[in-house]
Amino acid sequence: MKSRWLTNILLFTTIVILILIARYEPGIEEADVETVIPLNTSDIERVSVTRPLRDELLLEKDKDGFWWIMREPRLPAETFQVNALTRLAEQTVTRSYPVSDMNLGQLELDPPRASLTLNQTRIDFGGIDALENQRYLRVGDQVKLVPDLYLYRVEAGYTQFVRRKILPQHTHITSLTLPGLTLEKGDSGWLLSPTRDISGDDVQQFIDSWQAATAINVREADSQPQGERLTIRLAEQQQPVELVITSRKPELVLARPAFGIEYRMGDIAARLLEPALAGGPP
């Protein structure tokens, strides 16, 4: 029994020693991992997208870390969608080649299918290596192969990057005017005009629903949308948020004329128009 115990101890010690040798043996270094560009995603403050069939898309990050779509008017951007683009900077490269060794025309890199500029570094998108489903990129004097995860985002319209949450971050509703009903925040709670027999908790839940209201998606709106008007006033800004109810069924659609867009709110979001329904079953 003692002999078997000693054998097990020796075997365990030998395994540990071999692991340490394999990991720390002098002269053995981990290979450097090549990324598309030597830039951390967190350091990117400007994104420019050029593609043949769409207008240029320009995104900029403000001092508070929020992204904006730089057009007229400026639109708040969805951080998640922008990050999906900027992650390309840190994408691991499968293989790379000198530009001088490649036929750029055959790779659809001359002219490129699209271009993405992160800060000051331009990345051209080419065709596909069909055998490995890898996309050709040109970065400076190098052609790089990466997984085909980014071109469809680069080719998306600007509305795909608009923030889907209706109200700005860190703002608070002080007044909400709906068709046939106005809610105003007073010193002792919310005041309804005309008055209704609704509990204070239900009213607060209704306001909370508007604070968090987020669209399924965003699309361009008619230049002069028709429908009932809805106004939201916020404590942190003088300009109210003006919306137009362009559809109630089969889903609620809210146009925002000042932005030239509309929010598709889904089939249960009609509760945003009636406080008595805000606390109902899903």
Tab-separated table of C-alpha atoms in Angstrom:
chain	number	residue	atom	x	y	z
A	1	MET	CA	0.000	0.000	0.000
A	2	LYS	CA	2.842	2.365	0.946
A	3	SER	CA	4.660	1.570	-2.317
A	4	ARG	CA	1.557	2.402	-4.392
A	5	TRP	CA	1.137	5.675	-2.511
A	6	LEU	CA	4.759	6.679	-3.213
A	7	THR	CA	4.341	5.764	-6.883
A	8	ASN	CA	1.297	8.041	-7.199
A	9	ILE	CA	3.155	10.922	-5.538
A	10	LEU	CA	6.106	10.527	-7.918
A	11	LEU	CA	3.799	10.353	-10.941
A	12	PHE	CA	1.929	13.502	-9.903
A	13	THR	CA	5.201	15.371	-9.279
A	14	THR	CA	6.540	14.348	-12.688
A	15	ILE	CA	3.395	15.608	-14.439
A	16	VAL	CA	3.594	18.977	-12.656
A	17	ILE	CA	7.270	19.366	-13.612
A	18	LEU	CA	6.540	18.577	-17.277
A	19	ILE	CA	3.719	21.137	-17.358
A	20	LEU	CA	5.983	23.822	-15.888
A	21	ILE	CA	8.752	23.013	-18.370
A	22	ALA	CA	6.346	23.164	-21.305
A	23	ARG	CA	5.007	26.515	-20.168
A	24	TYR	CA	8.129	28.307	-19.051
A	25	GLU	CA	10.983	26.674	-20.985
A	26	PRO	CA	13.437	29.405	-22.057
A	27	GLY	CA	13.424	30.216	-25.763
A	28	ILE	CA	9.760	29.313	-26.316
A	29	GLU	CA	7.589	32.392	-26.883
A	30	GLU	CA	3.966	32.707	-27.824
A	31	ALA	CA	3.462	33.825	-31.404
A	32	ASP	CA	2.197	37.387	-31.820
A	33	VAL	CA	-1.447	37.573	-32.828
A	34	GLU	CA	-1.981	39.861	-35.813
A	35	THR	CA	-5.061	42.081	-35.763
A	36	VAL	CA	-6.555	44.127	-38.585
A	37	ILE	CA	-5.092	47.387	-37.238
A	38	PRO	CA	-3.002	48.135	-34.121
A	39	LEU	CA	-5.774	50.052	-32.398
A	40	ASN	CA	-7.956	49.261	-29.393
A	41	THR	CA	-11.696	49.566	-29.896
A	42	SER	CA	-11.945	51.889	-26.895
A	43	ASP	CA	-9.554	54.354	-28.581
A	44	ILE	CA	-11.735	54.812	-31.665
A	45	GLU	CA	-13.557	58.159	-31.725
A	46	ARG	CA	-14.485	58.532	-35.391
A	47	VAL	CA	-15.896	56.073	-37.923
A	48	SER	CA	-16.439	56.776	-41.605
A	49	VAL	CA	-18.158	54.330	-43.964
A	50	THR	CA	-18.035	54.679	-47.756
A	51	ARG	CA	-20.026	52.356	-50.033
A	52	PRO	CA	-21.072	52.745	-53.692
A	53	LEU	CA	-24.854	52.414	-53.294
A	54	ARG	CA	-25.395	54.557	-50.169
A	55	ASP	CA	-24.440	57.952	-48.819
A	56	GLU	CA	-21.348	58.187	-46.653
A	57	LEU	CA	-21.985	57.341	-43.003
A	58	LEU	CA	-20.052	59.337	-40.418
A	59	LEU	CA	-20.114	58.486	-36.704
A	60	GLU	CA	-18.403	60.424	-33.929
A	61	LYS	CA	-18.057	59.812	-30.191
A	62	ASP	CA	-18.616	62.741	-27.827
A	63	LYS	CA	-16.759	63.545	-24.605
A	64	ASP	CA	-19.283	61.511	-22.586
A	65	GLY	CA	-18.695	58.386	-24.678
A	66	PHE	CA	-21.955	58.538	-26.659
A	67	TRP	CA	-21.946	57.979	-30.421
A	68	TRP	CA	-23.706	60.280	-32.909
A	69	ILE	CA	-24.610	59.965	-36.577
A	70	MET	CA	-23.229	63.131	-38.140
A	71	ARG	CA	-25.910	64.254	-40.562
A	72	GLU	CA	-28.523	66.993	-40.617
A	73	PRO	CA	-29.965	66.752	-38.060
A	74	ARG	CA	-27.450	64.921	-35.882
A	75	LEU	CA	-28.920	61.626	-34.641
A	76	PRO	CA	-28.094	59.579	-31.527
A	77	ALA	CA	-26.442	56.286	-32.466
A	78	GLU	CA	-26.908	52.820	-30.984
A	79	THR	CA	-23.637	52.043	-29.197
A	80	PHE	CA	-24.045	48.301	-29.731
A	81	GLN	CA	-24.267	48.751	-33.508
A	82	VAL	CA	-21.266	51.067	-33.648
A	83	ASN	CA	-19.210	48.664	-31.542
A	84	ALA	CA	-20.045	45.915	-34.023
A	85	LEU	CA	-18.117	47.973	-36.596
A	86	THR	CA	-15.221	49.094	-34.418
A	87	ARG	CA	-14.536	45.523	-33.261
A	88	LEU	CA	-13.006	44.969	-36.690
A	89	ALA	CA	-9.903	46.785	-35.414
A	90	GLU	CA	-9.165	43.939	-32.980
A	91	GLN	CA	-10.272	41.107	-35.281
A	92	THR	CA	-7.630	38.377	-35.541
A	93	VAL	CA	-6.179	38.045	-39.035
A	94	THR	CA	-6.115	34.562	-40.559
A	95	ARG	CA	-3.392	35.364	-43.117
A	96	SER	CA	-1.815	38.453	-44.641
A	97	TYR	CA	0.128	39.184	-47.840
A	98	PRO	CA	2.006	42.153	-49.303
A	99	VAL	CA	-0.160	44.170	-51.694
A	100	SER	CA	2.611	43.901	-54.306
A	101	ASP	CA	2.111	40.115	-54.462
A	102	MET	CA	-1.660	40.243	-55.032
A	103	ASN	CA	-3.990	40.977	-57.953
A	104	LEU	CA	-6.259	43.568	-56.330
A	105	GLY	CA	-8.729	43.510	-59.202
A	106	GLN	CA	-9.341	39.783	-58.831
A	107	LEU	CA	-9.800	40.219	-55.091
A	108	GLU	CA	-12.399	42.998	-55.650
A	109	LEU	CA	-10.127	45.434	-53.858
A	110	ASP	CA	-9.575	47.704	-56.872
A	111	PRO	CA	-12.054	49.274	-56.660
A	112	PRO	CA	-13.105	48.070	-53.194
A	113	ARG	CA	-16.660	47.015	-52.406
A	114	ALA	CA	-16.700	49.395	-49.436
A	115	SER	CA	-14.305	51.241	-47.149
A	116	LEU	CA	-14.305	51.701	-43.384
A	117	THR	CA	-12.088	54.328	-41.765
A	118	LEU	CA	-11.429	53.977	-38.028
A	119	ASN	CA	-9.923	57.230	-36.747
A	120	GLN	CA	-7.377	57.801	-39.542
A	121	THR	CA	-6.867	54.225	-40.743
A	122	ARG	CA	-8.706	53.115	-43.880
A	123	ILE	CA	-9.790	49.506	-44.386
A	124	ASP	CA	-10.966	48.442	-47.863
A	125	PHE	CA	-13.333	45.483	-48.258
A	126	GLY	CA	-12.879	43.073	-51.140
A	127	GLY	CA	-14.334	39.747	-52.193
A	128	ILE	CA	-14.567	36.370	-50.496
A	129	ASP	CA	-12.219	33.431	-50.310
A	130	ALA	CA	-15.073	30.986	-50.849
A	131	LEU	CA	-13.202	27.932	-49.567
A	132	GLU	CA	-12.754	29.391	-46.094
A	133	ASN	CA	-15.521	32.039	-46.064
A	134	GLN	CA	-12.890	34.681	-45.376
A	135	ARG	CA	-13.095	38.314	-46.531
A	136	TYR	CA	-10.185	40.089	-48.225
A	137	LEU	CA	-9.253	43.433	-46.667
A	138	ARG	CA	-6.657	45.948	-47.721
A	139	VAL	CA	-4.962	47.907	-44.957
A	140	GLY	CA	-2.110	50.056	-46.224
A	141	ASP	CA	0.396	47.843	-48.020
A	142	GLN	CA	-1.112	44.583	-46.724
A	143	VAL	CA	-3.968	42.350	-47.867
A	144	LYS	CA	-5.518	40.507	-44.932
A	145	LEU	CA	-7.992	37.652	-44.629
A	146	VAL	CA	-10.545	37.752	-41.813
A	147	PRO	CA	-13.847	35.977	-41.045
A	148	ASP	CA	-16.703	37.436	-43.088
A	149	LEU	CA	-18.533	39.122	-40.203
A	150	TYR	CA	-18.464	42.823	-41.062
A	151	LEU	CA	-19.376	43.735	-44.641
A	152	TYR	CA	-23.131	43.432	-44.142
A	153	ARG	CA	-22.865	45.913	-41.262
A	154	VAL	CA	-20.784	48.296	-43.354
A	155	GLU	CA	-23.382	48.165	-46.138
A	156	ALA	CA	-26.352	48.829	-43.798
A	157	GLY	CA	-28.356	52.054	-44.051
A	158	TYR	CA	-27.942	54.809	-41.501
A	159	THR	CA	-31.242	53.978	-39.773
A	160	GLN	CA	-29.700	50.674	-38.635
A	161	PHE	CA	-27.366	52.735	-36.451
A	162	VAL	CA	-29.963	55.089	-34.938
A	163	ARG	CA	-30.520	54.551	-31.217
A	164	ARG	CA	-33.817	52.717	-30.756
A	165	LYS	CA	-34.530	54.117	-27.299
A	166	ILE	CA	-36.748	57.160	-27.841
A	167	LEU	CA	-35.669	59.376	-24.941
A	168	PRO	CA	-32.076	60.495	-24.314
A	169	GLN	CA	-30.007	58.845	-21.617
A	170	HIS	CA	-30.231	60.296	-18.095
A	171	THR	CA	-33.322	62.422	-18.755
A	172	HIS	CA	-36.600	62.531	-16.816
A	173	ILE	CA	-40.130	63.180	-18.022
A	174	THR	CA	-41.902	66.199	-16.508
A	175	SER	CA	-44.895	66.330	-18.842
A	176	LEU	CA	-46.541	63.929	-21.291
A	177	THR	CA	-49.304	65.047	-23.651
A	178	LEU	CA	-51.269	62.239	-25.324
A	179	PRO	CA	-54.402	62.397	-27.483
A	180	GLY	CA	-57.097	63.327	-24.950
A	181	LEU	CA	-54.862	63.218	-21.866
A	182	THR	CA	-52.061	65.257	-20.283
A	183	LEU	CA	-49.852	64.127	-17.396
A	184	GLU	CA	-47.746	66.673	-15.512
A	185	LYS	CA	-45.364	66.089	-12.642
A	186	GLY	CA	-46.325	68.098	-9.545
A	187	ASP	CA	-44.824	68.438	-6.081
A	188	SER	CA	-46.943	65.585	-4.721
A	189	GLY	CA	-47.072	63.330	-7.772
A	190	TRP	CA	-48.518	63.175	-11.255
A	191	LEU	CA	-51.522	65.318	-12.222
A	192	LEU	CA	-53.874	64.068	-14.951
A	193	SER	CA	-56.025	66.338	-17.106
A	194	PRO	CA	-58.823	65.471	-17.463
A	195	THR	CA	-58.782	63.583	-14.165
A	196	ARG	CA	-59.093	59.799	-14.206
A	197	ASP	CA	-59.618	57.120	-11.588
A	198	ILE	CA	-56.153	55.591	-11.910
A	199	SER	CA	-53.860	54.695	-9.025
A	200	GLY	CA	-50.615	56.551	-8.488
A	201	ASP	CA	-48.677	53.313	-8.967
A	202	ASP	CA	-50.306	52.713	-12.359
A	203	VAL	CA	-49.525	56.260	-13.461
A	204	GLN	CA	-45.889	55.896	-12.386
A	205	GLN	CA	-45.621	52.582	-14.212
A	206	PHE	CA	-46.999	54.286	-17.319
A	207	ILE	CA	-44.378	57.035	-17.069
A	208	ASP	CA	-41.662	54.425	-16.501
A	209	SER	CA	-42.805	52.661	-19.679
A	210	TRP	CA	-42.186	55.866	-21.607
A	211	GLN	CA	-38.822	56.431	-19.934
A	212	ALA	CA	-37.682	53.045	-21.227
A	213	ALA	CA	-39.628	52.992	-24.523
A	214	THR	CA	-37.473	51.303	-27.172
A	215	ALA	CA	-38.375	50.536	-30.771
A	216	ILE	CA	-38.102	47.185	-32.508
A	217	ASN	CA	-36.365	49.063	-35.304
A	218	VAL	CA	-36.058	52.500	-36.865
A	219	ARG	CA	-36.719	53.561	-40.454
A	220	GLU	CA	-37.018	56.745	-42.484
A	221	ALA	CA	-40.321	58.607	-42.164
A	222	ASP	CA	-42.363	60.731	-44.558
A	223	SER	CA	-41.322	64.369	-44.571
A	224	GLN	CA	-44.765	65.386	-43.251
A	225	PRO	CA	-46.191	62.443	-41.290
A	226	GLN	CA	-49.920	62.528	-40.627
A	227	GLY	CA	-51.551	61.507	-37.366
A	228	GLU	CA	-52.262	62.464	-33.781
A	229	ARG	CA	-49.572	64.393	-31.930
A	230	LEU	CA	-47.740	63.406	-28.774
A	231	THR	CA	-45.404	65.663	-26.776
A	232	ILE	CA	-42.879	64.724	-24.085
A	233	ARG	CA	-41.142	67.376	-21.984
A	234	LEU	CA	-37.953	66.569	-20.107
A	235	ALA	CA	-36.350	68.174	-17.070
A	236	GLU	CA	-32.906	68.244	-18.661
A	237	GLN	CA	-33.707	69.963	-21.971
A	238	GLN	CA	-35.849	72.860	-23.154
A	239	GLN	CA	-36.830	71.362	-26.498
A	240	PRO	CA	-39.686	68.838	-26.151
A	241	VAL	CA	-39.752	65.492	-27.945
A	242	GLU	CA	-42.499	65.687	-30.577
A	243	LEU	CA	-43.953	62.449	-31.966
A	244	VAL	CA	-46.713	61.622	-34.441
A	245	ILE	CA	-48.831	58.476	-34.128
A	246	THR	CA	-48.884	57.223	-37.724
A	247	SER	CA	-50.250	53.761	-36.894
A	248	ARG	CA	-51.870	52.004	-33.939
A	249	LYS	CA	-52.605	48.599	-35.485
A	250	PRO	CA	-51.317	46.064	-36.273
A	251	GLU	CA	-48.433	47.805	-34.503
A	252	LEU	CA	-47.745	51.186	-32.981
A	253	VAL	CA	-45.585	53.425	-35.184
A	254	LEU	CA	-44.329	56.772	-33.888
A	255	ALA	CA	-42.806	59.271	-36.312
A	256	ARG	CA	-40.301	61.851	-35.112
A	257	PRO	CA	-40.456	64.712	-37.634
A	258	ALA	CA	-37.463	66.586	-36.202
A	259	PHE	CA	-35.272	63.547	-36.915
A	260	GLY	CA	-36.954	62.395	-40.134
A	261	ILE	CA	-37.401	58.878	-38.724
A	262	GLU	CA	-40.085	56.658	-37.253
A	263	TYR	CA	-40.035	54.045	-34.517
A	264	ARG	CA	-41.750	50.669	-34.918
A	265	MET	CA	-42.899	49.876	-31.385
A	266	GLY	CA	-44.517	46.448	-31.865
A	267	ASP	CA	-47.997	45.098	-31.250
A	268	ILE	CA	-48.096	45.480	-27.447
A	269	ALA	CA	-46.701	48.992	-27.321
A	270	ALA	CA	-50.173	50.539	-27.705
A	271	ARG	CA	-50.104	50.532	-23.908
A	272	LEU	CA	-47.929	53.603	-24.281
A	273	LEU	CA	-51.090	55.485	-25.235
A	274	GLU	CA	-53.316	54.524	-22.281
A	275	PRO	CA	-52.226	54.566	-18.603
A	276	ALA	CA	-54.944	52.096	-17.579
A	277	LEU	CA	-53.331	49.440	-19.802
A	278	ALA	CA	-49.745	49.981	-18.707
A	279	GLY	CA	-49.959	47.518	-15.833
A	280	GLY	CA	-51.984	44.900	-17.700
A	281	PRO	CA	-50.887	41.373	-18.572
A	282	PRO	CA	-48.290	40.994	-21.325
